[in-house]
Amino acid sequence: MSAFSRFTPLIQSLPATIPFVGPEAIERQRGRRVTARIGANESGFGPANSVLLAMQQAAGEAWKYTDPENYELKAALAGHLGISPANIAIGEGIDGLLGQIVRLVIEPGMPVVTSFGAYPTFNYHVAGHGGRLVTVPYADDQEDLDGLLAAVKRENAPLVYFANPDNPMGSWWPADRIVEFANALPETTLLVLDEAYSETAPPESIPTIESLLDKPNVIRTRTFSKAYGLAGARVGYALATPGTAAAFDKIRNHFGMNRVGVAAAIAALADQRYLKDVIVKIAASRDRIAQIARDNGLKSLPSATNFVAIDCGRDAIYARAIVDRLMSDHGVFIRMPGVAPLNRCIRISTGPEAEMGLLEAALPTVLRTLAAAS
Ligand SMILES: Cc1ncc(COP(=O)(O)O)c(C=O)c1O
C-alpha cells in the first residue's frame, strides 16, 4: 500500500493498527448478528425518555453548529456539581479529552505512567503523541497507587493516568486514598483521574469535588457514556482549576461537539430520577452476572462499574475461547482484559434482563463445549 512519504517520523514509526474491534466489525467478520451486546460497557438500559425527546427536538436544528463555548452544558454541569463553569472543559467523550490532555503535556520521549492493562485508549493517545509508557502492574487485581507514585517519582513523569473505578477489573479505592495519592504527587506531575464510572461507584470512593478542585495538576474526567446511557452521543467533561481547564481551549476542536449529543447531555443531567433508577438496575445486573458466574463454577470480582470481571480460573487462552465461543455460537458479545494476569478473566457489561437471559443460557453450553474439546 503506498502512503504519503512525508508523514512525521513519529507517525511513520507507529505500527499500522486497528486498535479497537467493535461489535459491528465482529458481526461483519463472523457473519453473525450480536444478540446480546454486553461487551463494550455501554448501557443497554439506554437514555431516559426525556433525553430521547430532547434529542428529537434538537435533531431539527442539526443544521446549526453547536455553540463552540458549550455555554449551556457547562452551566448545567456547574449547577449540578456546585462549581464554576470555568472549572469545566467539554470534549468528545473522555476519549477525546484524553487525547487533548496528552497533547497538552507530552512531547516525544517523555515518560507517562499508567497501570499495566489499564484503559487502552489512553495508551493509544500516548503513542500517538510520542510519549513513552511506563506501566505498573496491578496488585491483587487492583491498580497499585503506591506503585504508580513510585514510578512517577522514579521517572520524573509529567503525566500519570489512574481510573477510579478502573476498567477492566471494576476495582476501586476509597476517596481518602485517592486524595492522599493526588497530594503526594509532585506539582510537576499532572494526574488524570478518570471517573468514567463515578455514578455507579459507592459514594465513599469518589472524592468530593472541592477536595481536588484547587489543584492545578489534577484533571478529573467524566462522561455521559456510561450510567447516562449516551455512549454514541460522545459527550464528556473534565474538571480542573480554571487555569488548567482553559488550556483545552488552545487546542480543542471548537466545533467538535455534536448538537444533538449536547442537547441529550443537558436533558440527561436534568433527569436525575432516571439516573437513580438506572444505577439500581446496574447494581442488580452486576449481582445477576455474579450469580451466573457462580452457577457455572466461576468467580466474579467485586465491581463498582457497569460491568463485572469474571475470573475463569485458567489462562488467557481459555478466557479468549470463552469470549470467542459466546459470540460465534450464541451471538453474545463480551470482552476480556488485554494483558496477563488480568486476561485470565472475561468482562461482561451489565444490561437488561433479555441480555442476561441469553448469557445465562449460553455460558454453560460454551463451558461444556470447551471441556469436551480439551
Ligand atoms: C475508564 C474509562 N474511561 C473512559 C472511557 C470512555 O469514555 P467516553 O465514552 O466518554 O469516551 C471508558 C469506556 O469504556 C472507560 O472505561
Coordinates of C-alpha atoms and ligand atoms in Angstrom, one line a residue:
M1 CA 0.0 0.0 0.0
S2 CA 1.5 3.3 -1.0
A3 CA 1.2 6.1 1.6
F4 CA 2.2 9.7 1.6
S5 CA 6.0 10.0 2.1
R6 CA 6.2 12.9 4.5
F7 CA 4.2 11.8 7.4
T8 CA 6.1 12.8 10.6
P9 CA 8.8 10.4 11.8
L10 CA 6.5 9.7 14.8
I11 CA 3.6 8.6 12.5
Q12 CA 5.9 6.6 10.3
S13 CA 7.3 4.8 13.4
L14 CA 3.9 3.7 14.6
P15 CA 2.6 0.3 13.6
A16 CA -0.4 0.1 11.2
T17 CA -3.2 -0.8 13.6
I18 CA -6.9 -1.2 14.1
P19 CA -6.8 -0.9 17.9
F20 CA -10.4 -1.4 18.6
V21 CA -12.5 -4.1 17.1
G22 CA -16.1 -3.1 17.7
P23 CA -19.1 -5.4 17.8
E24 CA -20.1 -4.2 14.3
A25 CA -16.8 -5.3 12.9
I26 CA -17.2 -8.7 14.7
E27 CA -20.6 -9.1 13.1
R28 CA -19.1 -8.4 9.7
Q29 CA -16.1 -10.7 10.3
R30 CA -18.2 -13.6 11.6
G31 CA -21.3 -13.1 9.6
R32 CA -23.4 -13.4 12.7
R33 CA -25.6 -10.9 14.5
V34 CA -24.9 -9.8 18.0
T35 CA -27.9 -10.8 20.1
A36 CA -26.6 -9.7 23.5
R37 CA -24.4 -6.6 23.3
I38 CA -22.8 -6.8 26.7
G39 CA -19.1 -6.2 25.9
A40 CA -18.4 -2.5 25.5
N41 CA -19.6 -1.2 28.8
E42 CA -22.4 0.7 27.2
S43 CA -25.7 1.0 29.0
G44 CA -28.3 -1.3 27.4
F45 CA -30.8 0.4 29.7
G46 CA -30.5 3.4 27.3
P47 CA -31.1 7.0 27.9
A48 CA -34.2 8.5 29.6
N49 CA -37.4 9.2 27.6
S50 CA -36.9 12.8 28.4
V51 CA -33.5 12.6 26.8
L52 CA -34.9 11.0 23.7
L53 CA -37.4 13.8 23.4
A54 CA -34.7 16.4 23.7
M55 CA -32.7 14.7 21.0
Q56 CA -35.7 14.6 18.7
Q57 CA -36.2 18.3 19.2
A58 CA -32.5 19.0 18.6
A59 CA -32.4 16.9 15.5
G60 CA -34.3 19.5 13.5
E61 CA -31.6 22.0 14.5
A62 CA -28.7 19.8 13.4
W63 CA -28.0 22.1 10.6
K64 CA -26.6 24.5 13.2
Y65 CA -23.1 24.1 14.7
T66 CA -23.1 23.7 18.4
D67 CA -22.2 26.7 20.5
P68 CA -18.4 26.5 20.5
E69 CA -18.3 27.6 24.1
N70 CA -20.7 24.9 25.2
Y71 CA -22.1 27.6 27.5
E72 CA -25.4 25.8 28.3
L73 CA -23.9 22.4 29.0
K74 CA -21.2 24.0 31.2
A75 CA -23.8 26.0 33.1
A76 CA -25.9 22.8 33.7
L77 CA -22.9 20.9 34.9
A78 CA -21.7 23.7 37.1
G79 CA -25.1 23.9 38.7
H80 CA -25.3 20.2 39.2
L81 CA -21.8 20.0 40.7
G82 CA -21.9 23.3 42.6
I83 CA -18.8 24.7 40.9
S84 CA -18.0 27.4 38.4
P85 CA -18.3 26.8 34.6
A86 CA -14.7 27.9 34.5
N87 CA -13.7 24.7 36.2
I88 CA -15.1 22.6 33.3
A89 CA -13.8 21.6 29.8
I90 CA -16.1 19.8 27.4
G91 CA -15.0 17.2 25.0
E92 CA -16.0 14.4 22.6
G93 CA -16.3 11.8 25.4
I94 CA -13.5 11.1 27.8
D95 CA -11.6 9.5 24.9
G96 CA -11.4 12.9 23.1
L97 CA -10.4 14.7 26.3
L98 CA -7.6 12.1 27.0
G99 CA -6.1 12.9 23.6
Q100 CA -6.2 16.6 24.4
I101 CA -4.6 16.1 27.8
V102 CA -1.8 14.0 26.4
R103 CA -1.2 16.7 23.7
L104 CA -1.1 19.4 26.3
V105 CA 1.6 17.7 28.4
I106 CA 3.6 15.3 26.4
E107 CA 6.4 15.8 23.9
P108 CA 8.1 12.8 22.2
G109 CA 10.1 10.6 24.5
M110 CA 8.5 11.9 27.8
P111 CA 7.5 9.2 30.3
V112 CA 3.8 8.7 31.0
V113 CA 2.8 6.4 33.9
T114 CA -0.2 4.1 33.9
S115 CA -1.2 0.7 35.1
F116 CA -0.3 -2.4 33.0
G117 CA -3.6 -3.4 31.4
A118 CA -5.5 -0.2 32.3
Y119 CA -7.8 1.6 29.9
P120 CA -6.1 1.2 26.5
T121 CA -7.4 4.3 24.7
F122 CA -5.2 6.4 27.0
N123 CA -2.1 4.4 25.8
Y124 CA -3.2 4.8 22.2
H125 CA -3.1 8.6 22.6
V126 CA 0.3 8.5 24.4
A127 CA 1.7 6.5 21.5
G128 CA 0.2 9.0 19.0
H129 CA 1.9 11.9 20.7
G130 CA 5.3 10.1 21.1
G131 CA 5.1 9.5 24.8
R132 CA 6.9 6.6 26.5
L133 CA 4.6 4.5 28.5
V134 CA 5.8 3.4 31.9
T135 CA 3.5 0.7 33.3
V136 CA 2.9 -0.5 36.8
P137 CA 1.4 -4.0 37.4
Y138 CA -2.0 -4.3 39.1
A139 CA -1.7 -5.7 42.6
D140 CA -4.3 -8.2 43.6
D141 CA -6.4 -7.1 40.6
Q142 CA -6.4 -3.5 41.7
E143 CA -4.4 -0.5 40.4
D144 CA -1.4 -0.1 42.7
L145 CA -1.4 3.5 44.0
D146 CA 1.9 3.2 45.8
G147 CA 3.5 1.6 42.7
L148 CA 2.1 4.4 40.5
L149 CA 3.6 7.1 42.8
A150 CA 6.9 5.4 42.9
A151 CA 7.1 5.2 39.1
V152 CA 6.1 8.8 38.8
K153 CA 8.9 9.8 41.1
R154 CA 11.5 7.5 39.6
E155 CA 10.8 8.7 36.1
N156 CA 10.0 12.3 36.9
A157 CA 6.9 11.8 34.8
P158 CA 4.8 14.8 33.8
L159 CA 1.6 12.7 33.4
V160 CA 0.0 9.8 35.3
Y161 CA -3.3 8.1 34.5
F162 CA -5.5 6.4 37.0
A163 CA -9.1 5.3 36.7
N164 CA -11.3 5.1 39.8
P165 CA -13.2 2.8 39.5
D166 CA -11.0 1.1 37.0
N167 CA -11.6 -0.6 33.6
P168 CA -11.1 -3.6 33.0
M169 CA -11.3 -5.1 36.6
G170 CA -14.0 -2.8 38.1
S171 CA -12.0 -2.2 41.2
W172 CA -12.0 1.0 43.3
W173 CA -10.1 2.8 46.0
P174 CA -11.7 4.8 48.8
A175 CA -11.8 8.6 48.3
D176 CA -9.3 9.5 51.0
R177 CA -6.6 7.2 49.5
I178 CA -7.1 9.0 46.1
V179 CA -6.8 12.4 47.7
E180 CA -3.7 11.3 49.5
F181 CA -2.3 10.0 46.2
A182 CA -3.0 13.3 44.5
N183 CA -1.4 15.3 47.3
A184 CA 1.7 13.1 47.3
L185 CA 2.3 13.7 43.6
P186 CA 4.9 16.3 42.6
E187 CA 3.3 19.5 41.5
T188 CA 5.0 18.9 38.1
T189 CA 3.0 15.7 37.5
L190 CA -0.5 16.0 36.1
L191 CA -2.9 13.4 37.4
V192 CA -5.7 12.3 35.0
L193 CA -8.2 10.9 37.4
D194 CA -10.6 9.1 35.1
E195 CA -14.1 8.8 36.7
A196 CA -16.0 7.3 33.8
Y197 CA -17.8 5.1 36.3
S198 CA -18.3 7.6 39.1
E199 CA -22.1 7.3 39.0
T200 CA -22.1 3.6 39.7
A201 CA -19.4 3.6 42.4
P202 CA -20.0 3.7 46.1
P203 CA -20.2 7.4 47.1
E204 CA -17.3 6.9 49.6
S205 CA -15.0 6.0 46.7
I206 CA -15.4 9.3 44.9
P207 CA -13.5 12.3 46.3
T208 CA -15.7 15.4 46.9
I209 CA -15.4 17.9 44.1
E210 CA -13.9 20.5 46.4
S211 CA -11.2 18.1 47.7
L212 CA -9.2 18.3 44.4
L213 CA -10.6 21.4 42.7
D214 CA -7.8 23.8 43.7
K215 CA -5.0 21.5 42.4
P216 CA -3.7 22.7 39.0
N217 CA -2.1 19.3 38.5
V218 CA -5.4 17.3 38.7
I219 CA -7.9 16.8 35.9
R220 CA -10.9 14.6 36.6
T221 CA -12.7 13.2 33.5
R222 CA -16.3 12.1 33.4
T223 CA -18.8 11.0 30.8
F224 CA -22.4 10.7 29.7
S225 CA -21.5 7.3 28.0
K226 CA -22.0 5.0 31.0
A227 CA -24.8 5.3 33.5
Y228 CA -26.5 8.1 31.5
G229 CA -26.7 5.7 28.5
L230 CA -25.3 8.0 25.8
A231 CA -22.1 6.4 24.6
G232 CA -23.0 7.2 20.9
A233 CA -23.6 10.8 21.7
R234 CA -19.9 11.4 22.6
V235 CA -20.1 13.9 25.5
G236 CA -17.6 14.0 28.2
Y237 CA -16.2 16.7 30.6
A238 CA -13.1 17.5 32.6
L239 CA -13.0 19.1 36.0
A240 CA -9.9 21.2 36.8
T241 CA -8.8 24.6 38.1
P242 CA -9.9 27.4 35.8
G243 CA -6.3 27.8 34.5
T244 CA -5.9 24.2 33.7
A245 CA -9.4 23.9 32.2
A246 CA -8.7 27.0 30.0
A247 CA -5.7 25.2 28.4
F248 CA -8.0 22.9 26.5
D249 CA -9.2 26.0 24.6
K250 CA -5.8 26.3 23.0
I251 CA -6.0 23.0 21.2
R252 CA -9.5 21.6 21.2
N253 CA -11.8 21.3 18.2
H254 CA -14.1 24.2 19.0
F255 CA -16.9 22.9 16.7
G256 CA -16.3 19.2 17.7
M257 CA -19.3 18.6 19.8
N258 CA -22.5 17.4 18.1
R259 CA -25.6 19.5 18.7
V260 CA -27.9 16.5 19.3
G261 CA -25.5 14.9 21.8
V262 CA -25.1 18.1 23.8
A263 CA -28.9 18.5 24.0
A264 CA -29.1 14.9 25.2
A265 CA -26.5 15.5 27.9
I266 CA -28.3 18.6 29.2
A267 CA -31.6 16.7 29.3
A268 CA -29.9 13.7 31.0
L269 CA -28.4 15.9 33.7
A270 CA -31.9 17.3 34.4
D271 CA -33.4 13.8 34.8
Q272 CA -31.6 12.6 37.9
R273 CA -34.5 10.4 38.9
Y274 CA -34.0 8.3 35.8
L275 CA -30.2 8.1 36.6
K276 CA -31.0 6.8 40.1
D277 CA -33.3 4.1 38.6
V278 CA -30.6 3.0 36.2
I279 CA -28.0 2.9 38.9
V280 CA -30.3 0.5 40.8
K281 CA -30.7 -1.6 37.7
I282 CA -27.0 -1.7 37.0
A283 CA -26.3 -2.9 40.6
A284 CA -29.0 -5.6 40.2
S285 CA -27.4 -6.7 36.9
R286 CA -24.0 -6.9 38.5
D287 CA -25.5 -9.3 41.1
R288 CA -27.1 -11.2 38.3
I289 CA -23.8 -11.6 36.4
A290 CA -22.1 -12.7 39.6
Q291 CA -24.8 -15.3 40.2
I292 CA -24.4 -16.6 36.6
A293 CA -20.7 -16.9 37.2
R294 CA -21.2 -18.8 40.5
D295 CA -23.7 -21.1 38.8
N296 CA -21.0 -22.0 36.3
G297 CA -18.3 -22.5 38.9
L298 CA -16.6 -19.2 38.1
K299 CA -15.6 -16.4 40.5
S300 CA -16.8 -12.8 39.8
L301 CA -14.7 -9.9 41.1
P302 CA -16.3 -7.1 43.1
S303 CA -17.2 -4.2 40.8
A304 CA -18.1 -0.5 41.2
T305 CA -18.8 -0.1 37.5
N306 CA -21.4 -1.1 34.9
F307 CA -19.5 -4.4 34.2
V308 CA -18.2 -7.4 36.0
A309 CA -14.9 -9.1 35.6
I310 CA -15.1 -12.9 36.0
D311 CA -12.0 -15.0 36.9
C312 CA -12.2 -18.1 34.7
G313 CA -9.6 -19.8 36.8
R314 CA -7.3 -20.6 33.9
D315 CA -5.2 -18.8 31.4
A316 CA -5.8 -16.2 28.7
I317 CA -6.3 -18.9 26.0
Y318 CA -9.2 -20.3 28.0
A319 CA -10.7 -16.9 28.6
R320 CA -10.3 -16.0 24.9
A321 CA -12.0 -19.3 23.9
I322 CA -15.0 -18.4 26.1
V323 CA -15.2 -14.9 24.6
D324 CA -15.0 -16.3 21.0
R325 CA -17.4 -19.1 21.5
L326 CA -20.0 -16.9 23.2
M327 CA -20.0 -14.7 20.1
S328 CA -19.6 -17.4 17.4
D329 CA -22.1 -19.9 18.8
H330 CA -24.6 -17.6 20.5
G331 CA -24.1 -14.0 19.4
V332 CA -23.3 -13.0 22.9
F333 CA -20.7 -10.2 22.7
I334 CA -18.4 -9.8 25.7
R335 CA -14.8 -8.7 26.0
M336 CA -11.7 -9.6 28.2
P337 CA -8.7 -7.7 29.6
G338 CA -5.8 -7.4 27.3
V339 CA -2.7 -8.5 29.4
A340 CA -1.6 -11.0 32.0
P341 CA -2.5 -11.7 34.7
L342 CA -5.8 -9.8 34.1
N343 CA -6.5 -11.8 30.9
R344 CA -7.5 -14.9 32.8
C345 CA -10.8 -13.0 33.2
I346 CA -13.7 -12.2 31.0
R347 CA -15.5 -8.9 31.3
I348 CA -19.3 -8.6 31.0
S349 CA -21.3 -5.4 30.8
T350 CA -24.5 -5.1 32.8
G351 CA -27.7 -4.9 30.8
P352 CA -31.4 -5.6 30.7
E353 CA -32.8 -9.0 31.6
A354 CA -33.2 -10.1 28.0
E355 CA -29.4 -10.0 27.5
M356 CA -28.8 -11.5 30.9
G357 CA -31.1 -14.4 30.0
L358 CA -29.1 -15.0 26.8
L359 CA -25.8 -15.0 28.7
E360 CA -27.3 -17.4 31.3
A361 CA -28.3 -19.8 28.6
A362 CA -25.1 -19.6 26.5
L363 CA -22.4 -19.7 29.2
P364 CA -22.9 -23.3 30.4
T365 CA -23.1 -24.6 26.8
V366 CA -19.9 -22.8 25.9
L367 CA -18.1 -24.2 29.0
R368 CA -19.3 -27.7 28.3
T369 CA -18.2 -27.4 24.7
L370 CA -14.7 -26.3 25.8
A371 CA -14.5 -29.0 28.4
A372 CA -15.4 -31.6 25.8
A373 CA -12.8 -30.3 23.4
S374 CA -9.9 -30.3 25.9
Ligands
LIG1 C1 -12.1 4.1 32.2 C2 -12.8 4.6 31.0 N1 -12.5 5.8 30.6 C3 -13.1 6.3 29.5 C4 -14.0 5.6 28.7 C5 -14.6 6.1 27.5 O1 -15.5 7.2 27.8 P1 -16.1 8.0 26.7 O2 -17.2 7.3 26.0 O3 -16.6 9.3 27.4 O4 -15.0 8.4 25.7 C6 -14.3 4.3 29.1 C7 -15.2 3.4 28.3 O5 -15.2 2.2 28.3 C8 -13.6 3.8 30.3 O6 -13.8 2.5 30.7

